[in-house]
Coordinates of C-alpha atoms in Angstrom, one line a residue:
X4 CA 1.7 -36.6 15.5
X5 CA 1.6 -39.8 17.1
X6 CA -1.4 -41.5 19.0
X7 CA -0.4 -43.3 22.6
X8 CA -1.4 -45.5 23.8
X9 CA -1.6 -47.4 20.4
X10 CA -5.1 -48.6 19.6
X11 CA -6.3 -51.7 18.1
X12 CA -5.9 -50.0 14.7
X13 CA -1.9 -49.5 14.3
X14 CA -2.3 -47.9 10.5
X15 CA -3.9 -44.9 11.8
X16 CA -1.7 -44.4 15.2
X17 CA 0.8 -41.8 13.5
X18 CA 0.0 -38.6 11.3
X19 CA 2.8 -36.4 9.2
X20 CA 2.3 -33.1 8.4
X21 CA 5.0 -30.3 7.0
X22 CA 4.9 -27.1 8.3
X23 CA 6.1 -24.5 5.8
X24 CA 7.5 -20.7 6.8
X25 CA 6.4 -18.4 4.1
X26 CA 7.1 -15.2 3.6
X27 CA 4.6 -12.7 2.1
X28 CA 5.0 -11.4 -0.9
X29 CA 4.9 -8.0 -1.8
X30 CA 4.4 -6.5 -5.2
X31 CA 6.0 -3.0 -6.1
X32 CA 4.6 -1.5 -9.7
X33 CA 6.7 1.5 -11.1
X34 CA 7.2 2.6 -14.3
X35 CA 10.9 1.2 -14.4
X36 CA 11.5 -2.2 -12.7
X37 CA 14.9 -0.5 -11.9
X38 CA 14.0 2.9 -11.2
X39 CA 14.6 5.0 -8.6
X40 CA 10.8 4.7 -7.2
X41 CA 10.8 0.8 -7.3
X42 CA 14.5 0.2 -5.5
X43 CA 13.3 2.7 -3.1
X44 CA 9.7 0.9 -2.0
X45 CA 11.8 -2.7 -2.3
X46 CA 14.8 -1.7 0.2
X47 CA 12.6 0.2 2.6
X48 CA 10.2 -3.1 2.6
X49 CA 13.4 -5.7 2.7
X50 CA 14.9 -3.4 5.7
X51 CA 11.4 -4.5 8.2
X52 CA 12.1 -7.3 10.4
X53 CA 9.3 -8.6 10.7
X54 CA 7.4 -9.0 9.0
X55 CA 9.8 -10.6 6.4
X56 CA 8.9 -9.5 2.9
X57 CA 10.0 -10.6 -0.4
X58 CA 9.5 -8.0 -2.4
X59 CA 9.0 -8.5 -6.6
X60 CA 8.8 -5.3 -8.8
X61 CA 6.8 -5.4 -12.0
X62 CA 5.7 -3.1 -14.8
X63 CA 1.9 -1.5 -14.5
X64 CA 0.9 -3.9 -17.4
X65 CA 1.4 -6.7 -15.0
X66 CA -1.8 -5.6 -12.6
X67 CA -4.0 -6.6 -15.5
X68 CA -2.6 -10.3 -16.5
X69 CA -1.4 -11.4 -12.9
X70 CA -2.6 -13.3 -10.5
X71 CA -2.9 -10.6 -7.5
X72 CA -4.3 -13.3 -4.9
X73 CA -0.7 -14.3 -4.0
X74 CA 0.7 -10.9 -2.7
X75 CA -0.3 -10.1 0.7
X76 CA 0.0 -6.5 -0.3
X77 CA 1.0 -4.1 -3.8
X78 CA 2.5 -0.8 -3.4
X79 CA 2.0 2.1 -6.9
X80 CA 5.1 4.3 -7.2
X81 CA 2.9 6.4 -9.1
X82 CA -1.2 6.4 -9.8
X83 CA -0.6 7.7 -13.0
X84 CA 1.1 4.8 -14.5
X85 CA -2.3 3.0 -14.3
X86 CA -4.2 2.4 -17.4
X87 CA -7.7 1.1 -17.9
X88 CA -6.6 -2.3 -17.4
X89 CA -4.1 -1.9 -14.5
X90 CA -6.6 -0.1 -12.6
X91 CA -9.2 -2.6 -13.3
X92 CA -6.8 -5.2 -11.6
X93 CA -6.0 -3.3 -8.7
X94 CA -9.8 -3.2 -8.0
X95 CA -11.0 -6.7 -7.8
X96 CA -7.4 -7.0 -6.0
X97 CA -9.2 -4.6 -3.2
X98 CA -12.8 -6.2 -3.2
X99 CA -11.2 -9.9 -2.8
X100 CA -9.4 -8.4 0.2
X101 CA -6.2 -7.2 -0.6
X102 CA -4.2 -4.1 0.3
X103 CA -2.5 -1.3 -1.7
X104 CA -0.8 1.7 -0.9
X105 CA -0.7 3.8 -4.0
X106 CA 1.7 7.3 -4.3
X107 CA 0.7 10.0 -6.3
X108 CA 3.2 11.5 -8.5
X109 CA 4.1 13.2 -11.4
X110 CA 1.9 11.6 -13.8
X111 CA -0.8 11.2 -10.9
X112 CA -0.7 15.1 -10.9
X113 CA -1.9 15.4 -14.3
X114 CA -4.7 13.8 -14.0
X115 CA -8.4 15.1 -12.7
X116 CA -8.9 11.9 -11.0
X117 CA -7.3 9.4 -8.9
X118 CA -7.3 5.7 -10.7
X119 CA -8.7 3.4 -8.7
X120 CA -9.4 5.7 -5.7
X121 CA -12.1 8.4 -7.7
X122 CA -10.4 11.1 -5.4
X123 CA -10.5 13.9 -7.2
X124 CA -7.1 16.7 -7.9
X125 CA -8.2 19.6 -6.1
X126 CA -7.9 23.2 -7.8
X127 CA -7.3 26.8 -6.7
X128 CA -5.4 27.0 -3.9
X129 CA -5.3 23.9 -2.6
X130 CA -3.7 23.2 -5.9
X131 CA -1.5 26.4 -5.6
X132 CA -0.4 25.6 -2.0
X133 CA 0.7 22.1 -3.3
X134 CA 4.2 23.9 -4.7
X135 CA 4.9 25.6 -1.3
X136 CA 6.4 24.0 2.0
X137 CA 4.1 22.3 4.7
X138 CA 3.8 20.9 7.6
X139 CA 1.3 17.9 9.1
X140 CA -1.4 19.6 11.4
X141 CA -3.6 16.4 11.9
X142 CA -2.7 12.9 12.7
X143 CA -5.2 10.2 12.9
X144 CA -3.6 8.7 15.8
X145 CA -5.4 5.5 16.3
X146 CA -4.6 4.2 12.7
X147 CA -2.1 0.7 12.9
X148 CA -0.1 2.8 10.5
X149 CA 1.2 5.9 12.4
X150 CA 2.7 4.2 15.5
X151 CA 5.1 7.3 15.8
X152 CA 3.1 9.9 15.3
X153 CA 5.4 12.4 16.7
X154 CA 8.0 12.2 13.7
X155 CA 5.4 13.3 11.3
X156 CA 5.1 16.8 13.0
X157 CA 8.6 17.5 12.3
X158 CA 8.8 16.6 8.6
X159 CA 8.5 19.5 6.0
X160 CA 7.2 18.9 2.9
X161 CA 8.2 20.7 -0.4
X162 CA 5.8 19.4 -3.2
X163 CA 3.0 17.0 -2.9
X164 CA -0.5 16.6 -4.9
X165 CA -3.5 18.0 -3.4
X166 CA -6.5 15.9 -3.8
X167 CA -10.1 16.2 -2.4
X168 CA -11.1 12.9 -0.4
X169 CA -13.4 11.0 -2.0
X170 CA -17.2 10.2 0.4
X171 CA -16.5 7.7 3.0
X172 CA -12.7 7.9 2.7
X173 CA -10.7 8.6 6.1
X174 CA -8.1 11.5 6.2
X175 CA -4.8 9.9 8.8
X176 CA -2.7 13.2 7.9
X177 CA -3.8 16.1 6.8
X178 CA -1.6 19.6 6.2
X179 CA -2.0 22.6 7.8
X180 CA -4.5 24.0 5.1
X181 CA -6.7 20.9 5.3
X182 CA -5.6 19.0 2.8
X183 CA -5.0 15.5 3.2
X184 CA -1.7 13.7 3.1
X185 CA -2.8 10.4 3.4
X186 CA -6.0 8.6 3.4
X187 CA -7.8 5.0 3.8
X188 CA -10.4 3.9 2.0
X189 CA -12.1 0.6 2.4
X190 CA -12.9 -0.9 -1.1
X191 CA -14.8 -4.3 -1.0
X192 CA -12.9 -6.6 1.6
X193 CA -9.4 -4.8 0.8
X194 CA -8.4 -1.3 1.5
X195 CA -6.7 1.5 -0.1
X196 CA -4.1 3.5 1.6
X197 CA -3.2 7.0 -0.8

């Protein structure tokens, strides 16, 4: 930046500045750094156009001696994989404002309780109905994240984990029986998506 017309100080007429173009990082945490789960989250991250992502896939021990700050967003192949420690990361990750989308799986499904999230599993036949095919009945249409809503009405799914949301969590799919797909919950300044 340059000052004109030049004033009757000359050492302060011109300013530099450089303008860097980052990209935001993404952190993927699976139980294998080259697992199924993690090359799965990295390509379909790395295919978006924009935003640009570079995407780095870590080991759940990493949550609890990183520094989170620098990833605009972390995405849990699994809940279950989180211990104590991991968990405890993920959580001041959330109330300094960051953003996670966490997938429960396997492991997830034997637990009682979500890490992180306190959703609880849910039993009888919620639970029962989680081995049987569904279909979306509810879309929370107004949520950034479900621009096409249509294409989830058309998806079957074969197996997923049945969970009770936790108080003051929203529900932005739920299956026909009621039980929620996928839910937001604002944690400090971040937010959860499970």
């Amino acid at each position: 930046v340059r000052l004109e017309p030049a004033d009757a100080l000359p050492a302060d007429d011109a300013r530099y500045g450089l303008l860097r173009r980052v990209e935001p990082k993404v952190l993927v945490v699976a139980g294998e750094v080259q697992g199924n789960d993690a090359r799965y989250f990295g390509a379909a991250l790395q295919a978006l156009a924009r935003p640009r992502f570079e995407v780095e896939t870590a080991l759940p021990g990493a949550l609890a001696t990183r520094q989170l700050g620098e990833f605009a967003a972390i995405v849990i192949s699994d809940a279950g994989l989180l211990n104590e420690a991991a968990a405890s990361g993920v959580q001041k990750y959330l109330q300094d404002g960051g953003a996670v989308l966490m997938t429960l799986g396997a492991r997830a499904a034997q637990q009682r309780q979500v890490p992180v999230s306190g959703a609880r599993l849910a039993g009888g036949s919620a639970r029962a109905d989680s081995a049987r095919a569904a279909r979306i009945a509810e879309i929370e249409q107004s949520h950034a994240v479900l621009r096409e809503p249509g294409a989830w009405l058309r998806i079957r799914f074969f197996r997923h984990v049945a969970v009770e949301p936790p108080e003051g969590a929203r529900v932005l799919l739920a299956f026909e029986n009621g039980t929620p797909l996928m839910l937001e919950q604002e944690m400090g300044s971040g937010r959860l998506l499970l």
